JSON list of C-alpha atoms in Angstrom, two decimals:
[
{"chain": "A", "resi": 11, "resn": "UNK", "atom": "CA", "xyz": [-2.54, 13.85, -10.35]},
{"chain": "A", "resi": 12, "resn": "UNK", "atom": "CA", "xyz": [-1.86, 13.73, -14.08]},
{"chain": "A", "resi": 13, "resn": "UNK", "atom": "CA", "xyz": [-5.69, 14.67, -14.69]},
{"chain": "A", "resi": 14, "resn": "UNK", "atom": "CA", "xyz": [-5.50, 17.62, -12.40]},
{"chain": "A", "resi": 15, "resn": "UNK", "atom": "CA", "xyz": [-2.30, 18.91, -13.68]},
{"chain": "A", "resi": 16, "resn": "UNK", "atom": "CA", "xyz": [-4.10, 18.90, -17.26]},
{"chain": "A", "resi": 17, "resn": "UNK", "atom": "CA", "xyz": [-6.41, 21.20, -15.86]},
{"chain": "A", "resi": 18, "resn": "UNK", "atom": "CA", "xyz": [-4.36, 22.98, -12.97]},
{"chain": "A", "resi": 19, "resn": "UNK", "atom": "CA", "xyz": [-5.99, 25.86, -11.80]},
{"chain": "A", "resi": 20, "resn": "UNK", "atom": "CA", "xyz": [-3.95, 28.17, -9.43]},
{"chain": "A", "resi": 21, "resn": "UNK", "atom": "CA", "xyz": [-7.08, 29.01, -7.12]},
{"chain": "A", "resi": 22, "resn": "UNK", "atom": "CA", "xyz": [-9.20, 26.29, -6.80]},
{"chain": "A", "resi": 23, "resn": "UNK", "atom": "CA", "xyz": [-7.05, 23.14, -7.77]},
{"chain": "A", "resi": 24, "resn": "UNK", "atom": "CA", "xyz": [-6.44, 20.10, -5.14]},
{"chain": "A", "resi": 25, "resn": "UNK", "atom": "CA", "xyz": [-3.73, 17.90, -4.22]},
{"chain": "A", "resi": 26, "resn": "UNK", "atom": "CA", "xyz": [-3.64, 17.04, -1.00]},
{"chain": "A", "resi": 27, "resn": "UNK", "atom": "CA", "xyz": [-5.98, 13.96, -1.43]},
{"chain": "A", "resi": 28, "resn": "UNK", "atom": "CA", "xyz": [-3.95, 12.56, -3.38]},
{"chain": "A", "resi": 29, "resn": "UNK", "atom": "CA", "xyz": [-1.55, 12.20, -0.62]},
{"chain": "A", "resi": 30, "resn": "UNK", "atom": "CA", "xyz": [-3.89, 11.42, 2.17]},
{"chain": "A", "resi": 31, "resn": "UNK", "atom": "CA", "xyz": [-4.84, 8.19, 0.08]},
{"chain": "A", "resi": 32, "resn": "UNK", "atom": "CA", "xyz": [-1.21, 6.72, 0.32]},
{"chain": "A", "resi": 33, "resn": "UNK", "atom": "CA", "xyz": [-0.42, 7.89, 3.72]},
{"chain": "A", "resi": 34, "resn": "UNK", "atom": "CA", "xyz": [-1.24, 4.65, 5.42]},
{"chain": "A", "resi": 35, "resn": "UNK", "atom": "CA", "xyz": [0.84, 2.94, 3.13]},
{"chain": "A", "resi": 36, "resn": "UNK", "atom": "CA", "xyz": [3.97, 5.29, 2.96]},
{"chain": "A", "resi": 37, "resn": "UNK", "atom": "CA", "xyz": [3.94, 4.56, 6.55]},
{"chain": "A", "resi": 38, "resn": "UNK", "atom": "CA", "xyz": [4.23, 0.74, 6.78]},
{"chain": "A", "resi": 39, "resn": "UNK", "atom": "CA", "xyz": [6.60, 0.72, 3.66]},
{"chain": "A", "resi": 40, "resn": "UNK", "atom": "CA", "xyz": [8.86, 3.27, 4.71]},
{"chain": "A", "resi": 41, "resn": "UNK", "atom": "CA", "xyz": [9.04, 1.63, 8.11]},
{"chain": "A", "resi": 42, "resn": "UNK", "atom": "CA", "xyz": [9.82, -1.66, 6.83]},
{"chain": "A", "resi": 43, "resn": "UNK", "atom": "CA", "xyz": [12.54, -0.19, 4.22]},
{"chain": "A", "resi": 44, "resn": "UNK", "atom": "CA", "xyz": [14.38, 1.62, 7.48]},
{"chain": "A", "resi": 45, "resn": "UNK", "atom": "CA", "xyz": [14.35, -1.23, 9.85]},
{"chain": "A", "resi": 46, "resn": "UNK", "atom": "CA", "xyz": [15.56, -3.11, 6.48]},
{"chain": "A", "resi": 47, "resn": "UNK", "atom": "CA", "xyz": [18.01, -1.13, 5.74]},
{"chain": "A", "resi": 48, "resn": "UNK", "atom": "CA", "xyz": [19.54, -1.15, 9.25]},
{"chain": "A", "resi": 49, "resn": "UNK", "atom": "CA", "xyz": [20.03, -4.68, 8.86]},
{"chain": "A", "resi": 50, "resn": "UNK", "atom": "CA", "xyz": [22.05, -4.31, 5.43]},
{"chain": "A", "resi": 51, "resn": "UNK", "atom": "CA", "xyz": [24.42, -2.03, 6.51]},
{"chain": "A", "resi": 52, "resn": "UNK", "atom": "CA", "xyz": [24.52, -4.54, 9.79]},
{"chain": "A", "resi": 53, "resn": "UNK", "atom": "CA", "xyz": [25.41, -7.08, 7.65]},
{"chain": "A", "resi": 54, "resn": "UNK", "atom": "CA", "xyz": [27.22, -4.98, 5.03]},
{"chain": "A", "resi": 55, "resn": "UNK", "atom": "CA", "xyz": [29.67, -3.72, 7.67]},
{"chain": "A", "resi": 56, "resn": "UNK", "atom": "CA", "xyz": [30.34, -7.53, 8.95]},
{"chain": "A", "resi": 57, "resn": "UNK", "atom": "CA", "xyz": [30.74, -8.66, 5.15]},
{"chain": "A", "resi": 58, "resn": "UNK", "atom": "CA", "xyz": [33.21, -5.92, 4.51]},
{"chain": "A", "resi": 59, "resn": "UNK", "atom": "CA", "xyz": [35.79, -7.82, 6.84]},
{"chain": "A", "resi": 60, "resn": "UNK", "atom": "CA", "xyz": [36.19, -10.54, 4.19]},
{"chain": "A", "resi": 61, "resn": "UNK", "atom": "CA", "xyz": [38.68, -9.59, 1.72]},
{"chain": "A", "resi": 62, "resn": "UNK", "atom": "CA", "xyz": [36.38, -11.42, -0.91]},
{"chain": "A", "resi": 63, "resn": "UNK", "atom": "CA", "xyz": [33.76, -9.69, -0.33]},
{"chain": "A", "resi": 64, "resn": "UNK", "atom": "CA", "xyz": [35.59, -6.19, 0.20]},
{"chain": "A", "resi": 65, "resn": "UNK", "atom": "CA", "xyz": [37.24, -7.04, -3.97]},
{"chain": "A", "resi": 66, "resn": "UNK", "atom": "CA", "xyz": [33.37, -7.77, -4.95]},
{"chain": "A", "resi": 67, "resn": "UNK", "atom": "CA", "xyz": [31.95, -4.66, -3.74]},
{"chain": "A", "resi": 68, "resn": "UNK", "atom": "CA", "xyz": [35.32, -2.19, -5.26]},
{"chain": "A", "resi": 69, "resn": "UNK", "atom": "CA", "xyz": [34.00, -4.20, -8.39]},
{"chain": "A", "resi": 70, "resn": "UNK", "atom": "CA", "xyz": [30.77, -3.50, -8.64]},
{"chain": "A", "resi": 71, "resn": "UNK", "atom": "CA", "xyz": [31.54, 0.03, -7.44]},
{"chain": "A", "resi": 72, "resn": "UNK", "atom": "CA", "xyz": [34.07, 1.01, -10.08]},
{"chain": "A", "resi": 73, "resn": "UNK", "atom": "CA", "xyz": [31.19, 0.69, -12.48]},
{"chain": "A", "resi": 74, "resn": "UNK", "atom": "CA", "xyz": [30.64, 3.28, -14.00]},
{"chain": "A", "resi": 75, "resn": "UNK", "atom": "CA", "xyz": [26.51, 2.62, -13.46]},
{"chain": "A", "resi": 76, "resn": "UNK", "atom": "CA", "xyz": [27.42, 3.15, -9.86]},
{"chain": "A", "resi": 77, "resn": "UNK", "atom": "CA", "xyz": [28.91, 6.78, -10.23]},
{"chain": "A", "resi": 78, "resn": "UNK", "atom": "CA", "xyz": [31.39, 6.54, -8.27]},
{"chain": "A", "resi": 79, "resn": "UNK", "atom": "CA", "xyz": [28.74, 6.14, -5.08]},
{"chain": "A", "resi": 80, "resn": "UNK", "atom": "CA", "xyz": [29.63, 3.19, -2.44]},
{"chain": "A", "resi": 81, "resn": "UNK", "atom": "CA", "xyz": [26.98, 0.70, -1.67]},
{"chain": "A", "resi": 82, "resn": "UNK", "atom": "CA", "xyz": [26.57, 2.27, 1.54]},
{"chain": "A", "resi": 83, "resn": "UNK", "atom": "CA", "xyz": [25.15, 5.49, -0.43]},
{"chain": "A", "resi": 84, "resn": "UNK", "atom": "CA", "xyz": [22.73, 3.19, -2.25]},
{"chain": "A", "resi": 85, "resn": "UNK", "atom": "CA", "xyz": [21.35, 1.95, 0.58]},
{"chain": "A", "resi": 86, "resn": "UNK", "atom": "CA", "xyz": [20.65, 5.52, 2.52]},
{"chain": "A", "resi": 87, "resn": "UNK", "atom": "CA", "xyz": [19.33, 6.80, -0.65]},
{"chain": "A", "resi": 88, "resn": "UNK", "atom": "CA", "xyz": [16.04, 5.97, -0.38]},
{"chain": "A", "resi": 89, "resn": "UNK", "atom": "CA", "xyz": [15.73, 7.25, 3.66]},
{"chain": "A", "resi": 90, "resn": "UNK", "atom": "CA", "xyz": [17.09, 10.62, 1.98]},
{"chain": "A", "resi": 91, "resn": "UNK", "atom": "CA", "xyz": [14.67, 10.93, -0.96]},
{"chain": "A", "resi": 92, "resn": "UNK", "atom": "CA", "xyz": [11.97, 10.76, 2.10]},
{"chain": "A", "resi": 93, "resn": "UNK", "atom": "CA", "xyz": [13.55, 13.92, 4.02]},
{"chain": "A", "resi": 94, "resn": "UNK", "atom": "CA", "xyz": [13.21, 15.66, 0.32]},
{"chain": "A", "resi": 95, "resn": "UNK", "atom": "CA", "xyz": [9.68, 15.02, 0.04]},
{"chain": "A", "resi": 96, "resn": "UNK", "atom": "CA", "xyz": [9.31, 16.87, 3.36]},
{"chain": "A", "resi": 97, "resn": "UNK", "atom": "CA", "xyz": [10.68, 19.54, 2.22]},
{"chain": "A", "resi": 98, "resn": "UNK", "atom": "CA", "xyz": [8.75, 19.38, -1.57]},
{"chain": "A", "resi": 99, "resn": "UNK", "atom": "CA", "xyz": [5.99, 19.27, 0.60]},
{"chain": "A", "resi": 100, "resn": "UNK", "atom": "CA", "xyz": [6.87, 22.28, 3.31]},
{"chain": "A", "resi": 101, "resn": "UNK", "atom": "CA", "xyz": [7.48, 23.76, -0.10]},
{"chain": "A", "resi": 102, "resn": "UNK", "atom": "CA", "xyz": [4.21, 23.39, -1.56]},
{"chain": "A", "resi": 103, "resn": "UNK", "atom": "CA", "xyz": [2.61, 24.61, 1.99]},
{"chain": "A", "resi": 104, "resn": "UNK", "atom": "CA", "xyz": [4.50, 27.92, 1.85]},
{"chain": "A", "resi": 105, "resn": "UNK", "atom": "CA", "xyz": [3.63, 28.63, -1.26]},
{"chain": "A", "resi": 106, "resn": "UNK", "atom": "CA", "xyz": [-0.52, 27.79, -1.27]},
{"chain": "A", "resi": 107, "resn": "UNK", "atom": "CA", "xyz": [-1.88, 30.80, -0.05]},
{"chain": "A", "resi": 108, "resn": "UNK", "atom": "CA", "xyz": [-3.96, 31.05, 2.85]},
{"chain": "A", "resi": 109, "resn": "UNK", "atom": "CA", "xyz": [-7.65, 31.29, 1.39]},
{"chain": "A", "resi": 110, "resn": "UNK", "atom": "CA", "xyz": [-6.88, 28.26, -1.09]},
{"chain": "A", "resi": 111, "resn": "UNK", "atom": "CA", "xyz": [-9.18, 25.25, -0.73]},
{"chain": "A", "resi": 112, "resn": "UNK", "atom": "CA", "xyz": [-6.19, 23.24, -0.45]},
{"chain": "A", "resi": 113, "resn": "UNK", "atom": "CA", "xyz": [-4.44, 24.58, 2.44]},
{"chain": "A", "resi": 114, "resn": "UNK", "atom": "CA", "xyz": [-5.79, 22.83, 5.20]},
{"chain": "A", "resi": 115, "resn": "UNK", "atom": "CA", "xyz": [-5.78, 19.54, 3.45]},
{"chain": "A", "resi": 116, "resn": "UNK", "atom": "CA", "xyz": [-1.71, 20.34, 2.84]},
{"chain": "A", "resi": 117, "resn": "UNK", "atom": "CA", "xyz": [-1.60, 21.52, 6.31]},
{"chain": "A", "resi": 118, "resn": "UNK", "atom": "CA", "xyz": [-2.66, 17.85, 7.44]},
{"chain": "A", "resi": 119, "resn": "UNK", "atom": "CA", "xyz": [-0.73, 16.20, 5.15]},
{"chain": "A", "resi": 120, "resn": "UNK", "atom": "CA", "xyz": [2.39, 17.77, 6.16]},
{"chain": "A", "resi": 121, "resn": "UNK", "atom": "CA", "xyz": [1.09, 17.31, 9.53]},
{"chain": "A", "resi": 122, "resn": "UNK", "atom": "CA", "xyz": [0.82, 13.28, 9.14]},
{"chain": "A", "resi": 123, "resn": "UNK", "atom": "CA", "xyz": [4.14, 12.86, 7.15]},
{"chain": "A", "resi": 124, "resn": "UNK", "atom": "CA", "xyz": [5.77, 14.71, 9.79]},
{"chain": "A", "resi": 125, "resn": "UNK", "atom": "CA", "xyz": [4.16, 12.45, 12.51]},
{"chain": "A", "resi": 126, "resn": "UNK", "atom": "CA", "xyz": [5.25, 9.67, 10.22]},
{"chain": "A", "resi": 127, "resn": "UNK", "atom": "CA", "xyz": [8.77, 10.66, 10.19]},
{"chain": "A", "resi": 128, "resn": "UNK", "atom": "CA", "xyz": [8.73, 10.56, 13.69]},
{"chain": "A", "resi": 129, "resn": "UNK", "atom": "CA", "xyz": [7.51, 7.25, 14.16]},
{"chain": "A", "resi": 130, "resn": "UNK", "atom": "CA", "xyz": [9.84, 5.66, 11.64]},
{"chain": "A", "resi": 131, "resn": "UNK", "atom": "CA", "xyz": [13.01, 7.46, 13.36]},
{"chain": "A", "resi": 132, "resn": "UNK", "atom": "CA", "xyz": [11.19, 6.22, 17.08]},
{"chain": "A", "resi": 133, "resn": "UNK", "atom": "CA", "xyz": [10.92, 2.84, 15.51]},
{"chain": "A", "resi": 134, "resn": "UNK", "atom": "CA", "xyz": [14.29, 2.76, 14.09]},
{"chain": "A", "resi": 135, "resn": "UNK", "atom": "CA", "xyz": [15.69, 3.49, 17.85]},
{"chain": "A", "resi": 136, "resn": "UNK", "atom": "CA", "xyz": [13.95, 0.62, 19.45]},
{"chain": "A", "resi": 137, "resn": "UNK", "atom": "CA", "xyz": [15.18, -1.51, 17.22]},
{"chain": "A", "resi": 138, "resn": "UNK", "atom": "CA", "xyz": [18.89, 0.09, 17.13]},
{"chain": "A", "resi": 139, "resn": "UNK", "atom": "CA", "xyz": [18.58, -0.32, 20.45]},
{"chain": "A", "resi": 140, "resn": "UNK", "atom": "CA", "xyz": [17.20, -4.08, 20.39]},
{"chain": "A", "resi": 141, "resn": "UNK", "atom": "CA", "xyz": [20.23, -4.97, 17.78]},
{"chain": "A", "resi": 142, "resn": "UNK", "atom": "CA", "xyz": [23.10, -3.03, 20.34]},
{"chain": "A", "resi": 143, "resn": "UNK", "atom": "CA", "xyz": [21.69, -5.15, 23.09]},
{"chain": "A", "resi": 144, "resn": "UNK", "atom": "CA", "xyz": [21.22, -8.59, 21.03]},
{"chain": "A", "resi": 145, "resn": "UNK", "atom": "CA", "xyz": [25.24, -7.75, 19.90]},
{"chain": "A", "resi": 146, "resn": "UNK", "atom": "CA", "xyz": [26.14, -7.27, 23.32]},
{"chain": "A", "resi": 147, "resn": "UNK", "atom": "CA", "xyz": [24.78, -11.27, 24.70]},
{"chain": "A", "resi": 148, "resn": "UNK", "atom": "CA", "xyz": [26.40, -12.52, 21.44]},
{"chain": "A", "resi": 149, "resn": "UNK", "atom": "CA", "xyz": [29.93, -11.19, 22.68]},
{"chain": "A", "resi": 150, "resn": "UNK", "atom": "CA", "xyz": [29.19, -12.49, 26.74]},
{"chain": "A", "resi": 151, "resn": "UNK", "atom": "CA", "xyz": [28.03, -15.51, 24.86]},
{"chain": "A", "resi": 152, "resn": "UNK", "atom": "CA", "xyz": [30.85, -16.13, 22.71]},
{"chain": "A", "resi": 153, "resn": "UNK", "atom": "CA", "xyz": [33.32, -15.28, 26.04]},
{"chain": "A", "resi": 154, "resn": "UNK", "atom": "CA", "xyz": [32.45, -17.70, 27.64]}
]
C-alpha cells in the first residue's frame, strides 16, 4: 500500500486487493476477539463484585495512561475501530468514481466486510445466547 501511495494515481490506482488478501483473516480474528471479549466483560462484571478487585481496577484507571477511560472502554475499543473501518471504507466507495478500475473491486470489498460484520454480530448472538442459557442451569444448579 506504501508502494502504491508513492505512486498514487487518481485514475488508474488500486486498492482494493490489498484488502481482499486479508479478508479471510480479518474474519477469523475479529470473530475470535468478539466472542473473547464477551467473555471479559463476563468475567469483568463478576470480578467487579470483589471490593479488591473493584480498588485494583480505580487504580489502574486513575492513570493517567488510561485517560480517564474504564476498562470496560478498553475492551469495546477494538469492536468500535471495526465499525470505523466500515465507514473509511463506505467512504472510499463514495468517493471512487464510477469508471475507475477500482470500483468494483471496492464494491466487493465493502460487500464482504459487510457480510463479515454480519457474521461476527450472528456469531456473537449464538453464543450470547449459549452463555444466558449456560448461566441459567448454573443458578437451577446451585438451587438445588
Amino acid at each position: 500500500l506504501k508502494e502504491r501511495l508513492a505512486e498514487f494515481d487518481d485514475s488508474s490506482t488500486c486498492i482494493s486487493d490489498a484488502f481482499a488478501d486479508k479478508m479471510e483473516a480479518f474474519k477469523h480474528e475479529y470473530n475470535k476477539y468478539v466472542v473473547g471479549q464477551q467473555h471479559a466483560k463476563t468475567l469483568l462484571d463478576k470480578k467487579m463484585k470483589t471490593s479488591a478487585f473493584q480498588h485494583f481496577v480505580k487504580a489502574c484507571e486513575a492513570d493517567p495512561q488510561c485517560r480517564r477511560q474504564s476498562l470496560s472502554s478498553f475492551l469495546m475499543m477494538p469492536v468500535q475501530q471495526i465499525a470505523r473501518y466500515g465507514l473509511m471504507l463506505k467512504g472510499i466507495l463514495d468517493t471512487t468514481p464510477e469508471d475507475h478500475p477500482d470500483r468494483a473491486g471496492l464494491t466487493n470489498i465493502l460487500t464482504a466486510f459487510n457480510n463479515i460484520m454480519m457474521h461476527v454480530d450472528q456469531q456473537t448472538l449464538v453464543h450470547s445466547r449459549a452463555e444466558e442459557l449456560l448461566n441459567a442451569f448454573n443458578e437451577i444448579d446451585d438451587s438445588n
